[in-house]
Amino acid sequence: MPSPRRSVEGRPLGVSASSSSSSSPGSPAHGGGGGGSRFEFQSLLSSRATGVDPTCARLRASESPVHRRGSFPLAAAGPSQALPPPLPEEDRMDLNPSFLGIALRSLLAIDLWLSKKLGVCAGESSSWGSVRPLMKLLEISGHGIPWLLGTLYCLCRSDSWAGREVLMNLLFALLLDLLLVALIKGLVRRRRPAHNQMDMFVTLSVDKYSFPSGHATRAALMSRFILNHLVLAIPLRVLVVLWAFVLGLSRVMLGRHNVTDVVFGFFLGYMQYSIVDYCWLSPHNAPVLFLLWSQR
C-alpha cells in the first residue's frame, strides 16, 4: 500500500490545520502561548525601530542583573538581606596618610635610633661605661636644687642693691624654669628611653617623663644669663658655652633623654631668658619685693 504523501513540514496531507493547531498547545494560535508571541512580536518591532538585533536584545535581557539567577534588585532586599553596616572610623585603614604624619613618624624613628646609638654611658656594661661617674657628676652641676640653694645663699649674703637685683632675677628665672618644665612634662608625658637607669639625683614626680630636658633648659638659661650679666674673660665665656653644650650631650649619653628632648630644652631655655629680660624685676617696678627682702 503506498505511503501517504507528506508535506514539507512532515505532516500528512490529510491532517487539517485546525487539528494541528489544537494538538499543539504551545503554538501561537493556542490561547496559552499568546503572551509569548506578543512579547516576541513587540521585541521584534522595538529592535527594528532601534536597529538592534533581536538576538542581542534577548541576550542582554537575560544577562541583566535582574534576570540572573540568584540576583535581586536592591530596592527589594529584605531585612535579612540588608548590606552590612560600615566600619567605624577607628577601624578603617588609612591608605592615604598625610605628608605631615609621614614626616613626623620618620623624624621620631630617627630620633629614637640616634638616641640609642649615642647612649654609650647608659649602663656600666656600655661601651663608655667607665665614663659614667664623670657624666653623673656633670649631671649634678646642672640640677635645679644646687642652683636654687646657691642663689638663695648669695642673695642672703649680698649687701648691694645691684647684686640683689641680679640675684633676684636669677631666682625668678630658676623658678620659672622649674614651673614651665614641669608643666610641659605633665602635658606631653613622654617616657624616658628604655635603656635609661632611674638612678638620677633627687627626682620628683614629673621627672619620670622625658620631654623636655630640664638640664638642657637650665644650661641654656644659665649660660645666657651669666654671659649677659657677668663680666668674664673670653676663655671663661667659652668655658660657659662649652659647659652648656656638654651638659646637654651628657643627657643623651647617659640615656636620660632623647635628642629632641635636649634640642627643645636648649630652645626653651633660650626663650626663658628672653621672658626674664622682658619682665626684669627692679626696685622701680617691684619695690615691695625688694623692700621685703631688705628687711630680712
Coordinates of C-alpha atoms in Angstrom, one line a residue:
M1 CA 0.0 0.0 0.0
P2 CA 1.5 3.3 -1.0
S3 CA 2.5 5.6 1.9
P4 CA 0.6 8.8 2.2
R5 CA 2.3 11.8 0.8
R6 CA 3.7 14.2 3.4
S7 CA 4.1 17.9 3.2
V8 CA 7.3 19.7 3.6
E9 CA 6.6 20.2 7.3
G10 CA 6.5 16.4 7.9
R11 CA 2.6 16.2 8.4
P12 CA 0.3 14.1 6.4
L13 CA -1.6 16.0 3.8
G14 CA -4.9 14.8 5.2
V15 CA -4.4 16.4 8.5
S16 CA -6.0 19.8 8.7
A17 CA -4.5 22.9 10.0
S18 CA -7.1 23.1 12.8
S19 CA -6.2 19.7 14.2
S20 CA -2.6 20.6 14.2
S21 CA -3.2 23.9 15.9
S22 CA -5.4 22.2 18.5
S23 CA -2.9 19.4 19.1
S24 CA 0.0 21.9 19.8
P25 CA -0.8 23.9 22.9
G26 CA 2.3 25.9 22.6
S27 CA 1.6 27.2 19.1
P28 CA 0.9 30.8 18.5
A29 CA -2.7 30.1 17.7
H30 CA -3.2 28.5 21.1
G31 CA -4.5 30.7 23.8
G32 CA -1.7 29.8 26.3
G33 CA 1.1 31.0 24.1
G34 CA -0.4 34.3 23.1
G35 CA 1.6 36.2 25.7
G36 CA 4.9 34.8 24.5
S37 CA 4.1 35.6 20.9
R38 CA 3.1 39.1 21.7
F39 CA 6.4 39.6 23.7
E40 CA 8.5 38.4 20.8
F41 CA 6.5 40.5 18.4
Q42 CA 6.9 43.6 20.5
S43 CA 10.6 42.9 20.9
L44 CA 10.9 42.4 17.2
L45 CA 9.2 45.7 16.5
S46 CA 11.3 47.6 19.1
S47 CA 14.5 46.1 17.7
R48 CA 13.6 47.0 14.1
A49 CA 12.8 50.5 15.3
T50 CA 16.1 51.0 17.1
G51 CA 18.2 49.0 14.7
V52 CA 19.3 46.3 17.2
D53 CA 19.4 42.6 16.5
P54 CA 16.6 40.8 18.4
T55 CA 19.0 38.0 19.3
C56 CA 21.3 40.5 21.0
A57 CA 18.4 42.2 22.7
R58 CA 17.3 38.8 24.2
L59 CA 20.9 38.1 25.3
R60 CA 21.2 41.5 27.0
A61 CA 17.9 41.0 28.8
S62 CA 19.0 37.5 30.0
E63 CA 22.3 38.9 31.2
S64 CA 20.8 41.8 33.1
P65 CA 21.3 41.6 36.9
V66 CA 17.5 41.4 37.5
H67 CA 17.1 38.3 35.3
R68 CA 20.3 36.5 36.5
R69 CA 19.8 33.6 38.8
G70 CA 20.4 34.5 42.4
S71 CA 20.3 38.2 41.8
F72 CA 17.7 40.6 43.1
P73 CA 17.0 44.3 43.0
L74 CA 18.5 46.4 45.8
A75 CA 15.2 48.0 46.5
A76 CA 13.5 44.6 47.0
A77 CA 16.1 43.4 49.6
G78 CA 14.5 42.3 52.8
P79 CA 15.8 43.0 56.3
S80 CA 17.7 39.7 56.4
Q81 CA 19.5 40.5 53.1
A82 CA 20.5 44.1 54.1
L83 CA 24.0 45.3 53.4
P84 CA 26.4 45.1 56.4
P85 CA 26.9 48.4 58.3
P86 CA 30.0 50.4 57.5
L87 CA 33.0 50.1 59.8
P88 CA 33.6 52.8 62.4
E89 CA 36.3 55.4 61.7
E90 CA 38.8 54.0 64.1
D91 CA 38.7 50.5 62.4
R92 CA 39.3 51.8 58.9
M93 CA 42.7 51.6 57.5
D94 CA 44.2 55.0 56.4
L95 CA 45.6 54.1 52.9
N96 CA 46.5 57.8 52.2
P97 CA 48.3 59.3 55.2
S98 CA 49.2 62.9 55.1
F99 CA 52.7 64.1 54.4
L100 CA 53.0 65.8 57.8
G101 CA 52.2 62.5 59.5
I102 CA 54.8 60.6 57.5
A103 CA 57.4 63.3 58.2
L104 CA 56.7 63.3 62.0
R105 CA 56.9 59.5 62.2
S106 CA 60.1 59.4 60.2
L107 CA 61.7 62.1 62.5
L108 CA 60.5 60.2 65.6
A109 CA 62.1 57.0 64.3
I110 CA 65.4 58.8 63.5
D111 CA 65.3 60.4 67.0
L112 CA 64.9 57.1 68.8
W113 CA 67.6 55.4 66.7
L114 CA 70.1 58.2 67.2
S115 CA 69.4 58.5 70.9
K116 CA 70.0 54.7 71.3
K117 CA 73.3 55.0 69.3
L118 CA 74.5 57.9 71.4
G119 CA 73.6 56.3 74.8
V120 CA 77.1 55.0 75.3
C121 CA 77.1 55.6 79.0
A122 CA 73.6 54.3 79.8
G123 CA 75.0 51.4 81.9
E124 CA 78.2 50.1 83.4
S125 CA 78.4 47.5 80.7
S126 CA 78.0 50.0 77.9
S127 CA 80.9 50.9 75.5
W128 CA 81.7 54.0 77.6
G129 CA 80.6 52.7 80.9
S130 CA 83.8 53.8 82.7
V131 CA 83.0 57.4 82.0
R132 CA 79.5 57.1 83.6
P133 CA 80.6 58.5 87.1
L134 CA 82.0 61.6 85.4
M135 CA 78.8 62.1 83.5
K136 CA 76.8 61.8 86.6
L137 CA 78.9 64.4 88.3
L138 CA 78.2 66.7 85.3
E139 CA 74.5 65.9 85.8
I140 CA 74.6 67.3 89.3
S141 CA 76.1 70.5 88.1
G142 CA 73.0 71.2 86.0
H143 CA 70.5 70.1 88.6
G144 CA 68.0 72.7 89.8
I145 CA 68.4 72.2 93.6
P146 CA 72.1 73.3 93.7
W147 CA 71.4 76.4 91.6
L148 CA 68.4 77.3 93.8
L149 CA 70.3 76.9 97.1
G150 CA 73.3 78.7 95.7
T151 CA 71.2 81.7 94.5
L152 CA 69.4 81.9 97.9
Y153 CA 72.7 81.9 99.8
C154 CA 74.2 84.6 97.6
L155 CA 71.1 86.7 97.9
C156 CA 71.2 86.5 101.7
R157 CA 74.9 87.4 101.7
S158 CA 74.6 90.3 99.2
D159 CA 74.7 93.8 100.6
S160 CA 74.4 95.9 97.4
W161 CA 71.2 96.8 95.6
A162 CA 72.7 95.9 92.2
G163 CA 73.7 92.5 93.3
R164 CA 70.3 91.8 94.9
E165 CA 68.6 92.9 91.7
V166 CA 70.6 90.4 89.6
L167 CA 70.2 87.6 92.1
M168 CA 66.5 88.3 92.5
N169 CA 66.0 88.0 88.7
L170 CA 68.2 84.8 88.7
L171 CA 65.9 83.3 91.4
F172 CA 62.9 84.3 89.3
A173 CA 64.4 82.7 86.2
L174 CA 65.1 79.4 88.1
L175 CA 61.6 79.2 89.5
L176 CA 60.1 80.0 86.0
D177 CA 62.3 77.2 84.5
L178 CA 61.1 74.7 87.1
L179 CA 57.4 75.7 86.5
L180 CA 57.5 75.6 82.7
V181 CA 59.4 72.3 82.5
A182 CA 57.1 70.6 85.0
L183 CA 54.1 71.9 83.1
I184 CA 55.3 70.7 79.7
K185 CA 56.4 67.3 81.1
G186 CA 53.0 66.8 82.7
L187 CA 51.2 67.7 79.4
V188 CA 53.3 65.7 77.0
R189 CA 54.1 62.7 79.2
R190 CA 56.8 61.2 77.0
R191 CA 58.5 58.3 78.7
R192 CA 62.3 58.2 79.1
P193 CA 64.3 56.0 76.8
A194 CA 64.1 52.3 77.5
H195 CA 67.8 51.9 78.1
N196 CA 67.8 54.6 80.9
Q197 CA 68.5 53.7 84.5
M198 CA 66.4 55.6 87.1
D199 CA 69.4 56.4 89.3
M200 CA 69.1 60.2 89.0
F201 CA 69.9 62.7 91.7
V202 CA 66.8 63.9 93.6
T203 CA 63.9 63.2 91.3
L204 CA 60.3 64.5 91.6
S205 CA 57.0 63.0 90.3
V206 CA 57.3 64.6 86.9
D207 CA 60.9 63.6 86.4
K208 CA 59.8 60.2 85.2
Y209 CA 58.9 61.9 81.9
S210 CA 61.4 62.9 79.3
F211 CA 60.2 65.9 77.2
P212 CA 61.8 68.4 77.6
S213 CA 65.2 68.0 79.3
G214 CA 65.2 70.2 82.4
H215 CA 69.0 70.1 82.5
A216 CA 69.2 71.4 78.9
T217 CA 66.8 74.3 79.6
R218 CA 68.7 75.2 82.7
A219 CA 72.0 75.1 80.9
A220 CA 70.8 77.4 78.1
L221 CA 69.1 79.7 80.6
M222 CA 72.1 80.0 83.0
S223 CA 74.7 80.3 80.3
R224 CA 72.8 83.2 78.6
F225 CA 72.2 84.8 82.0
I226 CA 75.8 84.6 83.0
L227 CA 77.1 85.9 79.7
N228 CA 74.8 88.9 79.8
H229 CA 75.3 90.0 83.5
L230 CA 78.8 89.0 84.4
V231 CA 82.0 90.4 83.1
L232 CA 84.1 87.5 82.1
A233 CA 87.2 86.9 80.1
I234 CA 86.9 85.2 76.7
P235 CA 88.3 81.8 77.9
L236 CA 85.7 81.8 80.7
R237 CA 82.9 82.7 78.3
V238 CA 83.9 79.9 76.0
L239 CA 84.0 77.6 79.0
V240 CA 80.4 78.6 80.0
V241 CA 79.1 77.8 76.5
L242 CA 81.1 74.5 76.4
W243 CA 79.6 73.5 79.8
A244 CA 76.1 74.0 78.5
F245 CA 76.8 72.0 75.3
V246 CA 78.5 69.1 77.1
L247 CA 75.7 69.0 79.8
G248 CA 73.1 68.6 77.1
L249 CA 75.1 65.9 75.3
S250 CA 75.6 64.0 78.6
R251 CA 71.8 63.7 78.9
V252 CA 71.7 61.6 75.7
M253 CA 74.9 59.7 76.6
L254 CA 73.5 58.7 80.0
G255 CA 70.3 57.6 78.3
R256 CA 68.2 60.1 80.3
H257 CA 66.7 61.8 77.3
N258 CA 66.3 61.6 73.5
V259 CA 67.9 64.0 71.2
T260 CA 64.8 66.0 70.6
D261 CA 64.3 66.5 74.3
V262 CA 67.7 68.2 74.6
V263 CA 67.2 70.2 71.4
F264 CA 63.9 71.6 72.6
G265 CA 65.3 72.1 76.1
F266 CA 68.0 74.4 74.6
F267 CA 65.4 76.3 72.7
L268 CA 63.1 76.6 75.7
G269 CA 65.9 77.8 78.0
Y270 CA 67.0 80.4 75.4
M271 CA 63.4 81.8 75.3
Q272 CA 63.1 81.7 79.1
Y273 CA 65.9 84.3 79.4
S274 CA 64.0 86.5 76.9
I275 CA 61.0 86.3 79.2
V276 CA 63.1 87.1 82.3
D277 CA 64.8 90.0 80.5
Y278 CA 61.4 91.4 79.4
C279 CA 59.9 91.1 82.9
W280 CA 63.1 92.3 84.6
L281 CA 62.5 92.9 88.3
S282 CA 63.9 96.1 89.7
P283 CA 63.3 98.4 92.7
H284 CA 61.3 100.6 90.3
N285 CA 58.7 98.1 89.0
A286 CA 58.8 95.8 92.1
P287 CA 59.6 98.0 95.1
V288 CA 57.6 95.9 97.5
L289 CA 59.5 92.8 96.8
F290 CA 62.9 94.5 97.3
L291 CA 61.7 96.2 100.5
L292 CA 60.5 92.9 102.0
W293 CA 63.8 91.2 101.1
S294 CA 65.9 94.1 102.5
Q295 CA 64.0 93.9 105.8
R296 CA 65.1 90.4 106.2

